[in-house]
Coordinates of C-alpha atoms in Angstrom, one line a residue:
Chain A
X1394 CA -74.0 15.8 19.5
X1395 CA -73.3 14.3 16.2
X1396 CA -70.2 12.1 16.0
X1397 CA -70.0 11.7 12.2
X1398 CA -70.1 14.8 10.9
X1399 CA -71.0 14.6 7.0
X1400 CA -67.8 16.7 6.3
X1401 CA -64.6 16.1 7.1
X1402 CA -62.4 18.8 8.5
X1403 CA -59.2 18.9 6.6
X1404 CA -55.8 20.3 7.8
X1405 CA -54.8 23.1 5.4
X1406 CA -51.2 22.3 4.2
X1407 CA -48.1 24.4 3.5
X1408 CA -44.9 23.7 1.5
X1409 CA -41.8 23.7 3.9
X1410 CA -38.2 24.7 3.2
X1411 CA -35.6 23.8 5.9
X1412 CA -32.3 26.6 5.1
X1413 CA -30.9 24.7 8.6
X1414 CA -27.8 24.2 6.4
X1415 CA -25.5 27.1 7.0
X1416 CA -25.9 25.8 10.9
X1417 CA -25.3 22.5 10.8
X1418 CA -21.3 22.0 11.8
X1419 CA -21.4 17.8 10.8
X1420 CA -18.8 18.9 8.1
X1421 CA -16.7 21.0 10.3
X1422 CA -13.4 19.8 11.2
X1423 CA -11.2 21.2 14.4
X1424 CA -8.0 21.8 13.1
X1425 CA -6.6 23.8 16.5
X1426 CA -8.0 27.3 15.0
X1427 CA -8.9 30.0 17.3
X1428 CA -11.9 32.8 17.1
X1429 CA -9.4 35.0 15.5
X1430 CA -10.6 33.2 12.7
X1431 CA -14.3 33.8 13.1
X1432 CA -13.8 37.5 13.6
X1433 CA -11.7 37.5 10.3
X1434 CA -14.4 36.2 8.3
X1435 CA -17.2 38.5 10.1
X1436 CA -15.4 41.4 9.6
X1437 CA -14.5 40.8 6.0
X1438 CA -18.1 40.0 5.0
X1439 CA -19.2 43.1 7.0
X1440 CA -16.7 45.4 5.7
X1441 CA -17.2 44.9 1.9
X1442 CA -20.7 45.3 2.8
X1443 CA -20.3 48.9 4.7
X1444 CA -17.6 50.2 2.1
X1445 CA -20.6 49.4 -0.3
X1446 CA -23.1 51.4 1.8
X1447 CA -20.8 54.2 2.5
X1448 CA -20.9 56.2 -0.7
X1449 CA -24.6 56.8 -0.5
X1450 CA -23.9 58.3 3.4
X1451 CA -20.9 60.2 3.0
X1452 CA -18.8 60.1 -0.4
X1453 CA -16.7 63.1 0.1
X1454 CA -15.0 61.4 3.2
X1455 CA -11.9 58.9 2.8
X1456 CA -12.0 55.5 3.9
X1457 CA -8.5 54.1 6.1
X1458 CA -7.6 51.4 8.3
X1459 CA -7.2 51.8 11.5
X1460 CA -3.1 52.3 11.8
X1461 CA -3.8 54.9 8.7
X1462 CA -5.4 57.7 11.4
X1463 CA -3.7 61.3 11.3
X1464 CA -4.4 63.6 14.0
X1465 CA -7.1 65.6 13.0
X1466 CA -8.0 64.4 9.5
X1467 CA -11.6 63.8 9.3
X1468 CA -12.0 59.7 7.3
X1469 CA -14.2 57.0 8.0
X1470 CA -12.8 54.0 9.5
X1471 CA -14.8 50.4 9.4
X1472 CA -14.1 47.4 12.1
X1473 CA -14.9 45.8 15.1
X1474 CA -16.0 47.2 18.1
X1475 CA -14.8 45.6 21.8
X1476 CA -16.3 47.1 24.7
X1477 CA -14.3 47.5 27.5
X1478 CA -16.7 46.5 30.6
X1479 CA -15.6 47.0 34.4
X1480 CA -17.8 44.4 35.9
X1481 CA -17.2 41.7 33.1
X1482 CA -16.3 38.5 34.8
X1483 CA -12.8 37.5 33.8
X1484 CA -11.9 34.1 34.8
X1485 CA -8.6 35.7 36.1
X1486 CA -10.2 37.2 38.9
X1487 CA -10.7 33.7 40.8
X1488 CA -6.0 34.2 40.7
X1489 CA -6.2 37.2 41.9
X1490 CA -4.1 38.1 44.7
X1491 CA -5.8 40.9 46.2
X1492 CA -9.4 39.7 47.6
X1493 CA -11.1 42.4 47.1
X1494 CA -14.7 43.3 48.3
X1495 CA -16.5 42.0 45.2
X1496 CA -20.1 40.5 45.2
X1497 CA -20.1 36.8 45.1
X1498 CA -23.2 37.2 43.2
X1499 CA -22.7 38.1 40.0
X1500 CA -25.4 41.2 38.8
X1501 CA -27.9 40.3 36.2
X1502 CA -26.5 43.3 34.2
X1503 CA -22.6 43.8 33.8
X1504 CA -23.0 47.6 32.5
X1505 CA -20.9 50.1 34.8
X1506 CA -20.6 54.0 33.1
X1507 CA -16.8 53.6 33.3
X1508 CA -17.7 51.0 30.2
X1509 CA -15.9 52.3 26.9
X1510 CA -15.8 51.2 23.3
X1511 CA -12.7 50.6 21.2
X1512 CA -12.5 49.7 17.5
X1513 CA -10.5 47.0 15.6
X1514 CA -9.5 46.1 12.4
X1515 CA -6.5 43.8 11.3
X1516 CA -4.2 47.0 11.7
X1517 CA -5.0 48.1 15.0
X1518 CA -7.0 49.3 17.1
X1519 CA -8.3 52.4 18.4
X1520 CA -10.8 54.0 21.8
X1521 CA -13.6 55.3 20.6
X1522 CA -14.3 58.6 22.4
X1523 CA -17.5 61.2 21.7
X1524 CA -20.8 60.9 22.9
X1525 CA -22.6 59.4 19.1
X1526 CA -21.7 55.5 20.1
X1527 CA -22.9 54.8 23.5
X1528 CA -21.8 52.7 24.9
X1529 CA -24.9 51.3 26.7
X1530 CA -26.3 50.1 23.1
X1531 CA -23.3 48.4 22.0
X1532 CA -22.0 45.2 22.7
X1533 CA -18.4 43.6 21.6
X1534 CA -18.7 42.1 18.0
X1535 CA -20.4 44.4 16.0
X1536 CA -18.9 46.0 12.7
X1537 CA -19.8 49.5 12.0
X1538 CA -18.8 52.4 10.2
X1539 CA -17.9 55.3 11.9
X1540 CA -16.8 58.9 10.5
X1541 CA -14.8 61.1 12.4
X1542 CA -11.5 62.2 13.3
X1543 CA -8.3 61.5 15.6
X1544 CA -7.5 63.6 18.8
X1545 CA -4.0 64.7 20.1
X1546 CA -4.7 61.9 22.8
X1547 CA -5.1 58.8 20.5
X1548 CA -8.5 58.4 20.7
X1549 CA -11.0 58.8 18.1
X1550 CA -13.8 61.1 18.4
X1551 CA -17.1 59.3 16.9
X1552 CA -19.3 62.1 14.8
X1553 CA -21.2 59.5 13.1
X1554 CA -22.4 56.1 13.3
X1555 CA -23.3 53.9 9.9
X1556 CA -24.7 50.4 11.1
X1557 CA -25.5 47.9 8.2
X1558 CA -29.2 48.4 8.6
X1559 CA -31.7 45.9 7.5
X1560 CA -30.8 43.5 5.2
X1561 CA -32.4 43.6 1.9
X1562 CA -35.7 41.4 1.8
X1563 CA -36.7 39.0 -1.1
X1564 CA -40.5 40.2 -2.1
X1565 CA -43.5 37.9 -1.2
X1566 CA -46.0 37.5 -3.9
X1567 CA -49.3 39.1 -2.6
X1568 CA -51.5 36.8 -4.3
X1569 CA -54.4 36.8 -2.1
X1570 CA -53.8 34.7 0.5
X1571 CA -56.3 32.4 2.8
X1572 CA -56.1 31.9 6.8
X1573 CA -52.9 30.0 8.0
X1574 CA -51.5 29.4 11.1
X1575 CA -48.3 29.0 12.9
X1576 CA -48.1 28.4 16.5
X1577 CA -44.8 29.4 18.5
X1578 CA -44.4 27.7 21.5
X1579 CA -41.0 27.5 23.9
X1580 CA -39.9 26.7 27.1
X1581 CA -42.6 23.9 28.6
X1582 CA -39.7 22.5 30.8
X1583 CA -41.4 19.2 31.4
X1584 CA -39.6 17.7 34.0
X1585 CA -39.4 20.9 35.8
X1586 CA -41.4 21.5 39.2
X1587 CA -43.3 24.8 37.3
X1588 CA -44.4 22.6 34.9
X1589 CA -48.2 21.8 34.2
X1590 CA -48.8 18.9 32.0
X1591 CA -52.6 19.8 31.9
X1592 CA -51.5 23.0 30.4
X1593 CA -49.4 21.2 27.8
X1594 CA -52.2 18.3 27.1
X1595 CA -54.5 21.6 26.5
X1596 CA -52.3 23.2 23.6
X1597 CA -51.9 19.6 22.0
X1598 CA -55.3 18.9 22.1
X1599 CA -56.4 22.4 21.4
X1600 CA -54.2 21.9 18.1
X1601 CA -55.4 18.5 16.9
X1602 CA -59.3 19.5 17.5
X1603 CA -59.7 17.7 20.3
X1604 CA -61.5 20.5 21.6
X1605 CA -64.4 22.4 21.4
X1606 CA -67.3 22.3 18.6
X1607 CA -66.7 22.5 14.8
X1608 CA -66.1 26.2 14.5
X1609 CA -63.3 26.0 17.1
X1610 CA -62.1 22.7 15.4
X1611 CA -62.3 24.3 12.4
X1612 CA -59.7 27.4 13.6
X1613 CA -57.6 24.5 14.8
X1614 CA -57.6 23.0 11.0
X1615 CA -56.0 26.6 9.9
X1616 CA -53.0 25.9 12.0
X1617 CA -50.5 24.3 9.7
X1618 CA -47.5 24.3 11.4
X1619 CA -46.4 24.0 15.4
X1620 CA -42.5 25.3 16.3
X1621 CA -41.2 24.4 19.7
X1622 CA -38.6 26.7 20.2
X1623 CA -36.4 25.7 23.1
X1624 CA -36.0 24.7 26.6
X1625 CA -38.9 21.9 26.4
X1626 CA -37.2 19.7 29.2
X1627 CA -35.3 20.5 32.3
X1628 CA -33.4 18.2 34.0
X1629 CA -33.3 18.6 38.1
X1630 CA -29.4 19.6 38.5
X1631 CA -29.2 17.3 41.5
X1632 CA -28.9 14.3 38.9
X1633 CA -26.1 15.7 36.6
X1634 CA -23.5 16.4 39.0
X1635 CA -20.9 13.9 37.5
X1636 CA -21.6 11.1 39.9
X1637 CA -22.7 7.8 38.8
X1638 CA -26.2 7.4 39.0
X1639 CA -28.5 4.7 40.4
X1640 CA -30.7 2.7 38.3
X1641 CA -33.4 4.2 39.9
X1642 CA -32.4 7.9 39.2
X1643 CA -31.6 6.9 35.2
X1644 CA -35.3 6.1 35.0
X1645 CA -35.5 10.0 36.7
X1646 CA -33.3 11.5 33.7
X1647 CA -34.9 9.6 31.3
X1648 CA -38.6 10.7 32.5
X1649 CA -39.6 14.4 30.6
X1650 CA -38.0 12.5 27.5
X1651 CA -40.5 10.0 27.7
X1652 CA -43.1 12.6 28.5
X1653 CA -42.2 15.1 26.0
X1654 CA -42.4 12.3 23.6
X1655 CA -46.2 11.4 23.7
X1656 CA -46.9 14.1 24.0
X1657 CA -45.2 15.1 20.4
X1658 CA -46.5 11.7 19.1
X1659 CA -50.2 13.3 19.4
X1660 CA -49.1 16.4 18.0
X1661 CA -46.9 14.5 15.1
X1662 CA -49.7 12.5 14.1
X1663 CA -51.8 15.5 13.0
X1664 CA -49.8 18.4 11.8
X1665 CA -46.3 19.2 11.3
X1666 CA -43.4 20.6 13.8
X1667 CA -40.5 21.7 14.4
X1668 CA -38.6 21.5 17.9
X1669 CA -35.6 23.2 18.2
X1670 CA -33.1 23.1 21.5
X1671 CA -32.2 25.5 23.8
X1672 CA -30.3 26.2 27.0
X1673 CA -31.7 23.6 28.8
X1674 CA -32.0 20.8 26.5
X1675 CA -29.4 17.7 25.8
X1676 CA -27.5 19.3 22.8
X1677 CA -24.4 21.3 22.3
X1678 CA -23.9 24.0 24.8
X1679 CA -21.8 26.3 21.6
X1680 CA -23.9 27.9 19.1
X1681 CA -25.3 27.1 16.5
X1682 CA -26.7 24.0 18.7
X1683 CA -27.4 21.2 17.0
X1684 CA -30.6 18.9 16.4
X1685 CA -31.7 17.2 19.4
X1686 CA -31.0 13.2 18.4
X1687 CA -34.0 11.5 17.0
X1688 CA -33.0 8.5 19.6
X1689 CA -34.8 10.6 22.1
X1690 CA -38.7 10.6 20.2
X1691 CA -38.9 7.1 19.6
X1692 CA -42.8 8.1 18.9
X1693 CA -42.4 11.0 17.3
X1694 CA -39.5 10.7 15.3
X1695 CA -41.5 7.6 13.2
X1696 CA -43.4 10.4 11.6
X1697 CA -42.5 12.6 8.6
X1698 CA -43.8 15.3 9.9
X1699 CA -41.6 15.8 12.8
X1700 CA -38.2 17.9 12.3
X1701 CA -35.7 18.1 14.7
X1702 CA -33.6 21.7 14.0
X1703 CA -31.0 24.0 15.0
X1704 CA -30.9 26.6 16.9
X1705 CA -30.7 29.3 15.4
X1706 CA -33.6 27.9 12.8
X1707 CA -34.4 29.0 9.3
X1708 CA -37.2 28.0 7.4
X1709 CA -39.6 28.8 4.8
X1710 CA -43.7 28.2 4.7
X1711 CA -45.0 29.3 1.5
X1712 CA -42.3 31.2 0.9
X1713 CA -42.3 33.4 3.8
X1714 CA -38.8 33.3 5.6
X1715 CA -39.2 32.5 9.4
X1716 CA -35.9 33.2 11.8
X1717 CA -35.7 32.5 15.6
X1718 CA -33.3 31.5 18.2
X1719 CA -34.3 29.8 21.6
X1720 CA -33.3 33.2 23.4
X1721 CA -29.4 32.8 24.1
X1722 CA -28.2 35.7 22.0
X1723 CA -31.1 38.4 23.4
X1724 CA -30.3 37.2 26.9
X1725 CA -26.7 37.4 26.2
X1726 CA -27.5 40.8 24.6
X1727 CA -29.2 41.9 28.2
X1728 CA -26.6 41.3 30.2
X1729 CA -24.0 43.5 27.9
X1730 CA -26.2 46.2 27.0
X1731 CA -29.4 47.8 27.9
X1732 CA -32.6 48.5 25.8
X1733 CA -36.7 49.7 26.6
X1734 CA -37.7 45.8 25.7
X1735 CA -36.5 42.8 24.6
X1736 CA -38.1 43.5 21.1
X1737 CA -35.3 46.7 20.5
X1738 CA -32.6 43.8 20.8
X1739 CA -33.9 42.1 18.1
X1740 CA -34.5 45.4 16.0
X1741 CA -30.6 46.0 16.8
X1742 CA -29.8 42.3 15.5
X1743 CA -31.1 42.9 12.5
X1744 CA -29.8 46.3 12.0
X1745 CA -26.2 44.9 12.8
X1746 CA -26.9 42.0 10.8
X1747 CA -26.2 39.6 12.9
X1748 CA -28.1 37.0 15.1
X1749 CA -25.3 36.4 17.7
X1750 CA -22.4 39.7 18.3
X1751 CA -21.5 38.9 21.6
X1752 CA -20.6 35.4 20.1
X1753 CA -17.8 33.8 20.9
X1754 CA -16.8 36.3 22.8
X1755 CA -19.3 35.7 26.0
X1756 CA -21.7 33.5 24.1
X1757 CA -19.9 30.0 23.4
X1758 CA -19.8 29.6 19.4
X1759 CA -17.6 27.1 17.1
X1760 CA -14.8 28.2 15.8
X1761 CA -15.9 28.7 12.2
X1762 CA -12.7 29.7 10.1
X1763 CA -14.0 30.2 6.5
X1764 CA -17.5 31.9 7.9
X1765 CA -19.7 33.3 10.2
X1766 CA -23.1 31.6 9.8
X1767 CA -25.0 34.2 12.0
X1768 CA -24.9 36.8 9.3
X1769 CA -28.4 37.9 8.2
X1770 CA -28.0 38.0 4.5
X1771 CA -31.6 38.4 4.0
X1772 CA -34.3 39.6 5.4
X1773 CA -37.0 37.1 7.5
X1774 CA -40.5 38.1 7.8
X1775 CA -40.8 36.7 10.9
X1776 CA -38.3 36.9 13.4
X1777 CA -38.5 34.8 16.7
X1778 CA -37.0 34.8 19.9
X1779 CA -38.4 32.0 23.0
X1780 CA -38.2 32.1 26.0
X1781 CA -38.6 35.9 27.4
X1782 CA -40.7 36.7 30.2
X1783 CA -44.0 37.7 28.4
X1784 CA -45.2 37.9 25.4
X1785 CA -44.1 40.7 23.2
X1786 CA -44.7 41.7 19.4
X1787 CA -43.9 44.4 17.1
X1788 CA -43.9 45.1 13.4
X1789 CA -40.8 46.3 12.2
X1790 CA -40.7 49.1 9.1
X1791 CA -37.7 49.2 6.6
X1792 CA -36.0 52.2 4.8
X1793 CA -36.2 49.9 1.9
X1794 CA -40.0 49.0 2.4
X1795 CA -39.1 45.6 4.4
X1796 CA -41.9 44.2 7.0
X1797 CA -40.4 42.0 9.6
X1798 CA -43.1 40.7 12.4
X1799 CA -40.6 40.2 15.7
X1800 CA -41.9 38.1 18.0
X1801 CA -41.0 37.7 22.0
X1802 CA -42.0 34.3 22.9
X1803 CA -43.2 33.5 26.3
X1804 CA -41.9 30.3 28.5
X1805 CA -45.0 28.1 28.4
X1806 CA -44.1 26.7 32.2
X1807 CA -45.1 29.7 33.3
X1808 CA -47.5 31.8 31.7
X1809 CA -48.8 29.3 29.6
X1810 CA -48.7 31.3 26.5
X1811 CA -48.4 30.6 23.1
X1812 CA -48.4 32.9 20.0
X1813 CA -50.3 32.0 17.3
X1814 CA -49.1 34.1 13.8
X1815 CA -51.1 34.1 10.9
X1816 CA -49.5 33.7 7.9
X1817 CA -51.6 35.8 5.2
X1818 CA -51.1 39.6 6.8
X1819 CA -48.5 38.4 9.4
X1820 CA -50.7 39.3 12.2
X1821 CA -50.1 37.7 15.9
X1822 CA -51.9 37.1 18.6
X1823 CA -51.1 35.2 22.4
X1824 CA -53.4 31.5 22.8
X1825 CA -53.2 31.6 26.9
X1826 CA -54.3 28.6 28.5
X1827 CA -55.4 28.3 31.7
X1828 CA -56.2 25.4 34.3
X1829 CA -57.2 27.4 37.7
X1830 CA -60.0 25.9 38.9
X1831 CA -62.1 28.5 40.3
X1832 CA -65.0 28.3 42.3
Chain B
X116 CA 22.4 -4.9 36.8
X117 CA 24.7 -7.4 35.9
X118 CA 24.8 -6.8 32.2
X119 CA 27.7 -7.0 29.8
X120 CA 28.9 -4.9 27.5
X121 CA 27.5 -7.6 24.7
X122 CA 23.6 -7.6 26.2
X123 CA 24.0 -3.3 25.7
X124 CA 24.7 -3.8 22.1
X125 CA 21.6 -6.1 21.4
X126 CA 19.1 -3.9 24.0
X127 CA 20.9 -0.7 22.3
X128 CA 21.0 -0.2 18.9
X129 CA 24.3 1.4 17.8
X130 CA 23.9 3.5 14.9
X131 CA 26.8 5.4 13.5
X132 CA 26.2 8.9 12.0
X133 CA 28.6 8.7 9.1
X134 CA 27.3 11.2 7.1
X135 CA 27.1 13.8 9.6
X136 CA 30.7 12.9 10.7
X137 CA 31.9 13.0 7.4
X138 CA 30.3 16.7 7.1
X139 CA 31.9 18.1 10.3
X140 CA 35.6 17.0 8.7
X141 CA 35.0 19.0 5.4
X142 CA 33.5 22.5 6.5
X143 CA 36.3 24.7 8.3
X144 CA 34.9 27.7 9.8
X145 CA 37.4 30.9 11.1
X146 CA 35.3 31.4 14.4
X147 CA 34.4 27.6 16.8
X148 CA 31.2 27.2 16.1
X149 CA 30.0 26.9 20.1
X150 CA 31.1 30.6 20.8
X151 CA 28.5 33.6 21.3
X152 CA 29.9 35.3 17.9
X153 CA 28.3 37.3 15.0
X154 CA 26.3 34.9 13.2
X155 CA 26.3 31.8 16.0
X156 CA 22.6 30.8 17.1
X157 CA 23.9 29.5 20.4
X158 CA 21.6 32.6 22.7
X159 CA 18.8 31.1 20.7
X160 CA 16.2 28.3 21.1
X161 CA 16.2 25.4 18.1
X162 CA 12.6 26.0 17.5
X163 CA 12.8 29.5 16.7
X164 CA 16.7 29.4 14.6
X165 CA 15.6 29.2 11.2
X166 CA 17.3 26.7 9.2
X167 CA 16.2 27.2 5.8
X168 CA 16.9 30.8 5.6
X169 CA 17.9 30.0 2.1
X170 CA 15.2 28.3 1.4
X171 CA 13.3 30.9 -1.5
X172 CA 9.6 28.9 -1.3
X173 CA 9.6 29.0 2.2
X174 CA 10.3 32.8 2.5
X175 CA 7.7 33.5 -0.4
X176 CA 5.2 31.4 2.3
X177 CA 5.9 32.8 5.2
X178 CA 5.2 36.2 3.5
X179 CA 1.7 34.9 2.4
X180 CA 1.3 33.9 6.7
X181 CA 1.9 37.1 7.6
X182 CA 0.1 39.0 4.9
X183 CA -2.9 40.7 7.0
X184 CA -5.2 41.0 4.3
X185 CA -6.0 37.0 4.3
X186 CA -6.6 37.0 7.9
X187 CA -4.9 35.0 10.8
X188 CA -2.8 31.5 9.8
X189 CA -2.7 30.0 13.1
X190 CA -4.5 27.2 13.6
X191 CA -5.5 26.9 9.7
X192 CA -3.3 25.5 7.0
X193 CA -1.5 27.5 4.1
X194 CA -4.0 26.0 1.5
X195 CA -6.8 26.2 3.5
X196 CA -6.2 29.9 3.9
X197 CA -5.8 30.0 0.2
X198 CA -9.0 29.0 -0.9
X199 CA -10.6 30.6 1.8
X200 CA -9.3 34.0 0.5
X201 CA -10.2 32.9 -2.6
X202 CA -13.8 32.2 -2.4
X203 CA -13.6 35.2 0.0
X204 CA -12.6 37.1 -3.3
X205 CA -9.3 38.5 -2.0
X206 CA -7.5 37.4 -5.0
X207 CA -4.5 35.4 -3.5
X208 CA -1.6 35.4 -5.8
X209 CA -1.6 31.7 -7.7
X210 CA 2.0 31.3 -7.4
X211 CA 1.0 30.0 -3.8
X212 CA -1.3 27.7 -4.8
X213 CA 0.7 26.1 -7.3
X214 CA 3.5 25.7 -4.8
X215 CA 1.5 24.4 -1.9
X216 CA 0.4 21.8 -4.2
X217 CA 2.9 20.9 -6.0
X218 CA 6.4 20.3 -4.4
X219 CA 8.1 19.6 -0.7
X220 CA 6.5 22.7 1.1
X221 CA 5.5 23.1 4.8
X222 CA 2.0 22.9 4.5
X223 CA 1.6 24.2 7.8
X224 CA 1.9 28.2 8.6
X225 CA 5.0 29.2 10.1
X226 CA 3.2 29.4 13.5
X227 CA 2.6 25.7 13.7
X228 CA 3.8 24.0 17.0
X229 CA 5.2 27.2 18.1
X230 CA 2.3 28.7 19.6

């Protein structure tokens, strides 16, 4: 085996674009403002957009506000939709005199069929009745349009539904393009009792070319850029229960950090990455969460090429707009509402333009008053969620000719999968790794 | 506590309304100004009795809280609001700005403290 090889492998390289901005909240100011404020500014941005789109649907119609309704005047109304849920926990119930039979366990899902959907603007607000909305697909927080009329009993019966739709998408050169690669990888819960630091040691080693001979080294050279997206520590509940701990358990708490950390140091020193936090890690339970503190990769933070990001996280490689969340708003999105896969609740999230609907109203969010950064103004070409159960990708057509890869990302701890997307026809595949011993 | 009436005056600081008593002499009013009559805010909480009824800016203010189209005022601030419906394009009239920054206005919405 030759050790000096006459050529040396170089890492292909990409130009980077952080549009973290619109999430960071260092600026932000809590001046006693409620989410009334939030839901203003997401309805107003919404709004202007729909009464722009709804000419080209259904011009002969008029538009009103909500408190405008006749009875039996066919319009078009735009606003907020709250659904009503039965089984929603309300933090009233704990008061409530009457101890009823209720589960103590609360159900993965809170659908029930009794579940009904009710629009708001500033004027009012109004139950949405027909069977066009279901109420199984909708969740609280999402602006529509919807054309129909008012009953003798209040209600209004939905005959049509105008959702945003995909937001427009800024066009990608199609020079011809070489070979690059980004690796997605989320929820290695070091620390955790599923997790396999072999596994782990594999993927960084498989990255940097530690492995294999130079044709696999050289696939590893195409990979320009590693995200971590989410959930890469866990710490064992038993040590944050508000009690003072030991010296001997602080070393405990401080242990995946220290972990997590070389291994991020080997993966620093030889391409660049992004690690982003999720439900798990030591940053701000609201969204958008915050960068996890630098203080916590001594090793890794040295180098340039490590980025510590929100979640949700926006970036650019070459011009090609990635968008991902660590999984908060899909799972949040699973227990409201009900779809075939994971992959249709990011389709809807794009088509409502919006990362985070249920936000704040069962996902914890700041109280932004002047905007709502979750709004999708433009379209990414790769949009990630981590931390699902398995491994999931889909390409997603636009009316308008837009191509959006979606991409469900595995937890690593326990299928020890990564997705590997390559950057020139935004193709994906899964990089399983595997350390059973068999005999 | 074994105090004199001379220790009171040093721990106590006497001070004398004279203006105010000065005020009650002048004004004469038909009805006693305790009694539940027309007009009297005795029924009512001092928080919510509004004292500067007469008070034009105020009223031109309070109309800008309550206008709808520039979304909630609680917890926000009257010029905050204002250039938030301005760079949200709503057009807020500039008669508001100018008095929010230029003389003795609440700058706080009508709301404030009360809720």
């Amino acid at each position: 085996m030759e050790v000096d090889s006459q050529e040396q492998l170089q890492r292909k390289q990409s130009t980077y674009l952080s549009l973290d901005e619109n999430f960071e909240i260092q600026k932000e100011v809590y001046r006693g403002q409620q989410y009334s404020q939030i839901y203003f500014a997401r309805l107003h941005m919404m709004r202007t957009l729909l009464y722009s789109l709804v000419p080209n649907w259904k011009s002969h119609l008029p538009v009103c506000t909500v408190l405008e309704l006749e009875e039996g005047k066919e319009c078009i109304i735009v606003g907020t939709l709250y659904k009503h849920m039965k089984l929603k926990p309300c933090i009233l119930d704990e008061y409530s005199k009457e101890r009823s039979v209720a589960p103590l366990i609360k159900p993965h899902n809170f659908m029930h069929q009794d579940d009904y959907l009710v629009l708001e603007d500033e004027s009012g607000r109004v139950k949405l009745g027909g069977t066009k909305l279901s109420p199984s697909v909708y969740v609280t927080g999402v602006v529509v349009a919807l054309h129909g009329k008012e009953t003798s009993a209040g209600a209004f019966f939905v005959e049509d539904v105008l959702e945003a739709g995909l937001p427009p998408q800024i066009e990608r050169p199609l020079k011809s393009r070489e070979d690059k690669y980004v690796v997605f990888v989320s929820g290695l819960s070091i620390g955790s009792s599923s997790s396999n630091p072999l596994q782990f040691q594999l993927l960084v080693d498989h990255i940097t070319g530690h492995l294999g001979d130079e044709e696999e080294q050289g696939f590893a050279a195409e990979i320009v850029h590693l995200v971590i997206v989410g959930n890469s520590v866990e710490i064992s509940h038993g040590l944050l229960n508000g009690q003072n701990l030991a010296s001997k358990d602080q070393s405990r708490l401080s242990e995946p950090f220290k972990e997590l950390d070389i291994l991020l140091t080997q993966i620093a020193a030889s391409l660049p990455l992004d690690i982003m936090p999720g439900s798990s890690d030591p940053a701000n339970f609201a969204l958008p969460q915050q960068p996890l503190n630098r203080c916590l990769f001594p090793g890794s933070a040295t180098y340039n090429t490590f980025r510590s990001c929100t979640n949700p996280h926006c970036f650019e490689l070459d011009s090609i707009r990635f968008l991902g969340t660590s999984g908060q708003n899909i799972d949040d999105l699973t227990k409201y509402s009900e779809a075939k896969d994971k992959l249709d609740f990011l389709e809807r999230t794009l088509r409502w333009r919006h990362l985070a609907p249920t936000a704040p109203n069962t996902l914890g969010c700041y109280p932004f008053t002047d905007r709502d950064p979750f709004l999708i103004d433009s379209c990414p070409d790769v949009y990630f969620v981590g931390n699902q159960e398995k491994y999931e990708t889909r390409l997603l057509k636009g009316l308008e000719g837009q191509l959006v890869r979606l991409i469900c990302i595995p937890r690593f701890c326990e299928t020890g999968v990564a997705v590997v997307l390559n950057m020139r026809n935004l193709e994906c595949h899964a990089l399983t790794f595997g350390t059973q011993i068999s005999s | 506590m074994a105090t004199t009436s001379k220790n009171m005056n040093v721990f106590y600081r006497q001070k004398k309304n004279s203006s105010a008593s000065t005020g009650k002499k002048s004004t004469k009013s038909p009805s006693p100004k305790h009694a539940a009559t027309f007009g009297s805010d005795i029924t009512q909480p001092p928080a919510l009795v509004s004292h500067d009824d007469f008070d034009e800016q105020e009223q031109v203010l309070r109309q800008f809280d309550m206008n709808m189209a520039y979304g909630p005022c609680v917890g926000i601030t009257r010029l905050d609001r204002w250039e938030r419906a301005q760079r949200m394009g709503l057009n807020p009239p500039k008669e508001i700005e100018s008095l929010l920054r230029g003389g003795k206005v609440k700058l706080e919405s009508l709301f404030d403290g009360r809720v």
